[in-house]
Coordinates of C-alpha atoms in Angstrom, one line a residue:
X48 CA -2.5 -10.5 60.7
X49 CA 0.6 -13.0 59.4
X50 CA 4.0 -10.8 59.7
X51 CA 5.7 -13.2 57.4
X52 CA 3.1 -12.8 54.5
X53 CA 1.3 -9.6 55.2
X54 CA -1.8 -11.3 54.6
X55 CA -4.9 -10.4 56.8
X56 CA -8.1 -12.1 58.2
X57 CA -9.8 -12.8 54.4
X58 CA -12.7 -11.0 53.4
X59 CA -16.2 -12.4 54.2
X60 CA -17.6 -13.4 50.9
X61 CA -21.2 -12.4 50.1
X62 CA -23.0 -9.3 50.3
X63 CA -23.0 -7.3 53.3
X64 CA -25.7 -7.6 55.6
X65 CA -26.8 -3.9 55.3
X66 CA -27.6 -4.3 51.4
X67 CA -31.5 -5.0 51.1
X68 CA -32.6 -7.0 48.5
X69 CA -36.6 -6.1 47.5
X70 CA -38.5 -9.0 46.1
X71 CA -41.7 -7.2 45.0
X72 CA -42.7 -3.5 44.3
X73 CA -42.9 -1.1 47.2
X74 CA -41.1 -3.5 49.6
X75 CA -38.5 -1.6 50.4
X76 CA -38.3 2.2 50.3
X77 CA -35.2 4.6 50.4
X78 CA -35.9 8.2 51.3
X79 CA -33.6 11.6 51.4
X80 CA -34.4 15.2 50.8
X81 CA -32.5 17.9 49.3
X82 CA -32.5 21.0 51.5
X83 CA -32.1 24.8 51.0
X84 CA -33.6 25.0 47.6
X85 CA -34.7 28.4 46.2
X86 CA -37.9 29.5 47.3
X87 CA -40.8 28.5 44.9
X88 CA -43.9 30.6 44.1
X89 CA -45.8 28.8 47.1
X90 CA -42.8 29.0 49.4
X91 CA -41.0 25.6 49.4
X92 CA -37.5 25.4 50.0
X93 CA -37.1 21.4 50.6
X94 CA -37.8 18.7 48.3
X95 CA -38.5 15.0 49.7
X96 CA -37.7 12.0 47.8
X97 CA -38.5 8.5 47.9
X98 CA -37.2 5.7 45.9
X99 CA -38.7 1.9 45.2
X100 CA -35.7 -0.2 45.2
X101 CA -37.2 -3.0 43.2
X102 CA -38.5 -1.0 40.4
X103 CA -36.6 2.4 40.5
X104 CA -39.8 4.3 41.0
X105 CA -39.3 7.7 42.4
X106 CA -41.5 10.1 44.2
X107 CA -40.8 14.0 44.9
X108 CA -42.9 16.2 47.2
X109 CA -42.0 19.5 47.9
X110 CA -42.4 21.2 51.4
X111 CA -41.4 24.5 53.4
X112 CA -40.0 22.8 56.3
X113 CA -38.4 18.9 57.4
X114 CA -39.9 18.7 60.6
X115 CA -40.7 15.0 61.3
X116 CA -44.6 15.7 61.3
X117 CA -44.1 17.3 57.6
X118 CA -42.2 14.5 56.7
X119 CA -45.0 12.1 58.2
X120 CA -47.7 14.1 56.6
X121 CA -45.8 14.2 53.4
X122 CA -45.2 10.4 53.4
X123 CA -48.8 9.6 54.4
X124 CA -50.0 11.7 51.4
X125 CA -47.8 10.6 48.2
X126 CA -47.1 7.0 49.5
X127 CA -49.2 5.4 52.0
X128 CA -52.6 6.8 50.9
X129 CA -51.8 5.5 47.4
X130 CA -49.6 2.3 47.6
X131 CA -50.1 1.4 51.5
X132 CA -47.3 0.7 54.0
X133 CA -44.0 -0.7 52.9
X134 CA -42.1 -3.3 54.9
X135 CA -39.2 -1.2 55.4
X136 CA -37.6 2.3 55.1
X137 CA -34.4 3.3 54.5
X138 CA -32.7 7.0 55.3
X139 CA -29.9 8.6 56.6
X140 CA -30.1 9.8 60.3
X141 CA -31.5 13.0 59.6
X142 CA -32.9 14.4 62.8
X143 CA -36.9 14.6 61.2
X144 CA -36.3 10.9 60.4
X145 CA -35.0 10.0 64.0
X146 CA -37.6 12.1 65.7
X147 CA -40.0 10.1 68.0
X148 CA -43.0 11.2 66.0
X149 CA -42.0 9.6 62.9
X150 CA -41.1 6.6 64.7
X151 CA -44.3 6.4 66.2
X152 CA -45.9 6.7 63.0
X153 CA -43.9 3.8 61.5
X154 CA -44.8 1.9 64.2
X155 CA -48.3 2.4 63.8
X156 CA -48.5 1.5 60.2
X157 CA -46.4 -1.2 60.7
X158 CA -42.9 -0.8 59.0
X159 CA -39.3 -0.9 59.8
X160 CA -36.9 2.0 59.8
X161 CA -33.1 1.0 58.7
X162 CA -31.1 4.2 59.3
X163 CA -27.3 4.4 57.4
X164 CA -24.3 6.2 58.7
X165 CA -23.5 9.5 57.5
X166 CA -19.8 8.1 56.9
X167 CA -21.1 5.8 54.6
X168 CA -23.3 7.2 51.9
X169 CA -23.1 4.1 49.4
X170 CA -25.6 2.2 52.1
X171 CA -28.4 4.4 50.8
X172 CA -26.7 5.2 47.3
X173 CA -30.1 4.8 45.1
X174 CA -31.3 8.2 47.3
X175 CA -28.0 9.8 47.1
X176 CA -27.9 9.5 43.4
X177 CA -31.6 10.6 42.7
X178 CA -30.5 13.5 45.0
X179 CA -27.4 14.4 43.0
X180 CA -29.6 13.8 39.8
X181 CA -32.3 16.1 41.2
X182 CA -29.9 18.8 42.2
X183 CA -28.0 18.8 38.4
X184 CA -31.3 19.3 37.0
X185 CA -32.5 22.5 39.1
X186 CA -29.1 23.7 38.2
X187 CA -29.0 23.2 34.7
X188 CA -33.1 24.5 34.7
X189 CA -31.8 27.7 36.3
X190 CA -29.0 28.2 34.0
X191 CA -31.2 27.6 30.9
X192 CA -33.7 30.3 32.5
X193 CA -30.7 32.7 33.0
X194 CA -29.7 32.3 29.2
X195 CA -33.5 32.6 28.0
X196 CA -33.8 35.9 30.3
X197 CA -30.3 37.5 28.8
X198 CA -30.0 36.0 25.2
X199 CA -32.2 38.7 23.7
X200 CA -29.8 41.5 25.5
X201 CA -26.8 39.8 24.3
X202 CA -28.1 39.6 20.7
X203 CA -29.1 43.2 20.6
X204 CA -25.6 44.0 21.9
X205 CA -23.9 42.0 19.5
X206 CA -25.9 43.4 17.0
X207 CA -25.0 47.0 17.9
X208 CA -21.4 46.4 18.1
X209 CA -21.9 45.0 14.2
X210 CA -23.5 48.0 13.6
X211 CA -21.3 50.7 14.6
X212 CA -18.6 49.8 12.5
X213 CA -21.1 49.6 9.6
X214 CA -22.1 52.8 7.8
X215 CA -24.6 53.1 5.0
X216 CA -22.6 54.5 1.8
X217 CA -24.3 57.6 -0.1
X218 CA -24.6 57.1 -3.9
X219 CA -23.3 60.4 -5.8
X220 CA -23.5 61.5 -9.0
X221 CA -20.1 60.4 -10.9
X222 CA -19.8 57.4 -9.0
X223 CA -18.6 54.4 -10.2
X224 CA -21.0 51.7 -9.0
X225 CA -21.5 48.0 -9.7
X226 CA -25.2 46.7 -10.5
X227 CA -26.4 43.7 -9.4
X228 CA -28.4 41.5 -12.2
X229 CA -29.7 38.0 -11.1
X230 CA -29.8 37.1 -14.8
X231 CA -27.8 34.3 -16.0
X232 CA -26.5 33.6 -19.4
X233 CA -28.5 30.1 -20.8
X234 CA -25.8 27.2 -20.0
X235 CA -24.0 28.8 -17.4
X236 CA -24.2 27.7 -13.5
X237 CA -25.9 30.2 -11.5
X238 CA -24.1 29.9 -8.1
X239 CA -20.7 30.6 -10.5
X240 CA -21.9 33.0 -12.7
X241 CA -20.6 36.7 -11.5
X242 CA -24.0 38.6 -10.5
X243 CA -22.4 42.2 -10.2
X244 CA -21.9 44.0 -13.4
X245 CA -19.9 47.2 -14.3
X246 CA -18.6 49.3 -13.4
X247 CA -21.3 52.4 -14.4
X248 CA -21.3 56.0 -13.9
X249 CA -23.9 57.5 -11.9
X250 CA -25.8 60.0 -14.2
X251 CA -28.2 61.5 -12.0
X252 CA -29.5 60.7 -8.3
X253 CA -33.5 60.6 -8.9
X254 CA -34.4 60.1 -4.9
X255 CA -33.4 58.1 -2.0
X256 CA -33.9 55.1 -3.8
X257 CA -33.7 55.7 -7.7
X258 CA -30.4 55.9 -9.7
X259 CA -30.0 56.7 -12.8
X260 CA -27.0 55.1 -14.7
X261 CA -24.9 56.0 -17.7
X262 CA -25.8 52.7 -19.9
X263 CA -24.5 54.4 -23.4
X264 CA -21.4 53.0 -24.7
X265 CA -21.7 49.7 -22.6
X266 CA -22.7 46.4 -23.6
X267 CA -25.5 46.3 -21.4
X268 CA -28.9 46.5 -22.7
X269 CA -31.3 47.6 -19.7
X270 CA -33.5 50.3 -18.3
X271 CA -30.7 52.8 -16.9
X272 CA -33.0 53.9 -13.8
X273 CA -32.5 51.0 -11.0
X274 CA -33.3 50.9 -7.2
X275 CA -30.0 51.9 -5.3
X276 CA -30.1 48.6 -3.1
X277 CA -28.6 46.6 -6.1
X278 CA -25.7 48.9 -6.0
X279 CA -22.4 49.2 -4.7
X280 CA -19.6 51.6 -5.0
X281 CA -16.5 50.4 -7.1
X282 CA -13.8 50.1 -4.2
X283 CA -10.3 51.7 -5.3
X284 CA -7.1 50.8 -4.0
X285 CA -4.3 53.6 -4.6
X286 CA -1.8 51.6 -2.8
X287 CA -2.1 48.4 -4.8
X288 CA 1.1 47.8 -6.9
X289 CA 0.1 47.9 -10.8
X290 CA 2.7 46.3 -13.4
X291 CA 2.0 47.9 -17.0
X292 CA 1.8 44.9 -19.8
X293 CA 4.8 45.7 -22.0
X294 CA 4.4 42.8 -24.2
X295 CA 2.9 42.9 -27.8
X296 CA 0.1 41.0 -28.5
X297 CA 1.4 39.1 -31.2
X298 CA 4.1 37.9 -28.8
X299 CA 1.8 36.4 -26.2
X300 CA 1.6 32.5 -25.8
X301 CA -1.5 31.0 -26.8
X302 CA -2.8 28.2 -24.2
X303 CA -5.4 27.1 -26.6
X304 CA -5.3 23.5 -26.6
X305 CA -5.7 23.4 -30.3
X306 CA -2.4 24.4 -30.7
X307 CA -1.1 21.0 -28.2
X308 CA 0.1 18.0 -30.4
X309 CA -2.2 14.9 -30.8
X310 CA -0.6 12.8 -28.5
X311 CA -0.4 15.3 -25.5
X312 CA -2.8 13.4 -23.4
X313 CA -1.2 10.2 -24.0
X314 CA 1.0 8.6 -21.0
X315 CA 4.0 7.4 -21.3
X316 CA 4.5 3.8 -20.0
X317 CA 7.1 3.3 -17.3
X318 CA 9.4 0.3 -17.1
X319 CA 7.5 -2.8 -16.7
X320 CA 4.3 -1.6 -17.6
X321 CA 2.4 -2.9 -20.8
X322 CA -1.0 -1.8 -22.0
X323 CA -3.7 -3.8 -22.0
X324 CA -6.0 -4.4 -24.9
X325 CA -8.8 -6.4 -23.3
X326 CA -9.9 -9.2 -21.2
X327 CA -11.6 -12.1 -22.3
X328 CA -11.8 -14.7 -19.8
X329 CA -11.7 -15.1 -15.8
X330 CA -10.9 -18.1 -13.6
X331 CA -9.9 -18.8 -9.5
X332 CA -6.8 -18.1 -8.2
X333 CA -4.5 -18.3 -5.0
X334 CA -6.3 -18.2 -1.7
X335 CA -4.9 -15.5 0.7
X336 CA -4.5 -16.1 4.4
X337 CA -7.7 -14.5 5.3
X338 CA -9.8 -17.1 3.2
X339 CA -10.3 -15.0 0.4
X340 CA -9.9 -16.2 -3.4
X341 CA -8.0 -14.3 -5.6
X342 CA -8.9 -14.0 -9.2
X343 CA -6.8 -14.3 -12.4
X344 CA -8.0 -12.6 -15.8
X345 CA -6.6 -13.7 -19.3
X346 CA -5.2 -10.4 -20.4
X347 CA -4.6 -9.5 -24.4
X348 CA -1.6 -7.1 -24.5
X349 CA -1.7 -4.2 -27.0
X350 CA 1.4 -5.1 -29.6
X351 CA 1.5 -8.6 -28.3
X352 CA -0.4 -11.6 -29.6
X353 CA -0.3 -14.2 -27.1
X354 CA -2.4 -13.7 -24.0
X355 CA -1.6 -14.0 -20.3
X356 CA -3.3 -15.1 -17.1
X357 CA -2.5 -11.9 -14.6
X358 CA -3.8 -11.5 -10.8
X359 CA -6.1 -9.0 -10.0
X360 CA -3.9 -7.5 -7.7
X361 CA -1.7 -6.9 -10.4
X362 CA -3.9 -5.0 -12.8
X363 CA -4.2 -1.5 -13.3
X364 CA -6.7 -1.1 -15.9
X365 CA -10.1 -0.2 -13.6
X366 CA -12.0 0.9 -16.5
X367 CA -11.5 -2.4 -18.9
X368 CA -12.0 -4.7 -15.6
X369 CA -14.9 -2.9 -14.7
X370 CA -16.5 -3.6 -18.2
X371 CA -15.8 -7.1 -18.4
X372 CA -17.2 -7.9 -15.3
X373 CA -20.4 -5.9 -15.8
X374 CA -20.5 -7.9 -19.6
X375 CA -20.2 -11.3 -17.1
X376 CA -22.8 -10.3 -14.7
X377 CA -25.5 -9.2 -17.9
X378 CA -24.4 -12.6 -19.5
X379 CA -25.4 -14.9 -16.5
X380 CA -28.5 -12.8 -15.9
X381 CA -29.4 -13.7 -19.6
X382 CA -28.3 -17.5 -18.9
X383 CA -30.8 -17.8 -15.7
X384 CA -33.8 -16.1 -17.9
X385 CA -33.0 -18.7 -20.6
X386 CA -33.0 -21.5 -18.1
X387 CA -36.1 -20.6 -16.6
X388 CA -37.9 -20.2 -19.9
X389 CA -36.6 -23.5 -20.7
X390 CA -37.8 -25.4 -17.5

């Protein structure tokens, strides 16, 4: 290291010698295992994985142990029997991988072993990432199964707590109730109409599900016997303050729009504003710094004879401007049709 500059030896350019680059499928395989998994129905607690570094193809095999013989048998069944031997197999320094039996097996099939160090898992990063992915998937799967098992109990518990605070009301003779009618007058919107009508007095309780109402003296014309599910008691609030109305009918102010002056809807113009009567012509105006060409319109003002050219940004008559542009578009279409007929 240079003491003056504090710089050491320049780093070596290029990839590390340990970075293996495959040139065809299943040339180089990364191998790893996931230990201490929950015991399956077949008694398996380990999961061996093989990953092709060229295509990313993944092979997984569950097993009950991770001895060298078990690893060799699983490799022969899942990889060697289907695709043949690879040139290089990369793995960490697991005892099952480094045992003499597995080494002898690799020597027989003619493939090399490349063991990585435990303190540098990046050397076998593809396999390590797949281990994390499968571990998370197993964790999420267990959590989902747990949720599915406990969800019915949670729904039932929530329903029980909700029903504890709700008690069915009993309809008795003499009660004031409201009646639900799904009929809506013609011309009214259903979602804005009042469906609960009343109040009505309960004249008699016929049975558990039928009630007779007092309809006489009301404006409703309906059959007096109704189902109890269409009734709800009228709630009284004795603590609610009440203000008696002491103003006479003739002293009340009528807000009917017929009493308003005829020019009540006309808005007054502010200083510097003029009312547009019509728009008769259009031309190209100034160009903005963004390259857009502004339009100018020939405007006739109400109360003035001479029209003036006004920039589009200074106009505040959206309806008149829309009508003029629509007329122009219709005129252009008509001219195009005429030109085709003449041709």
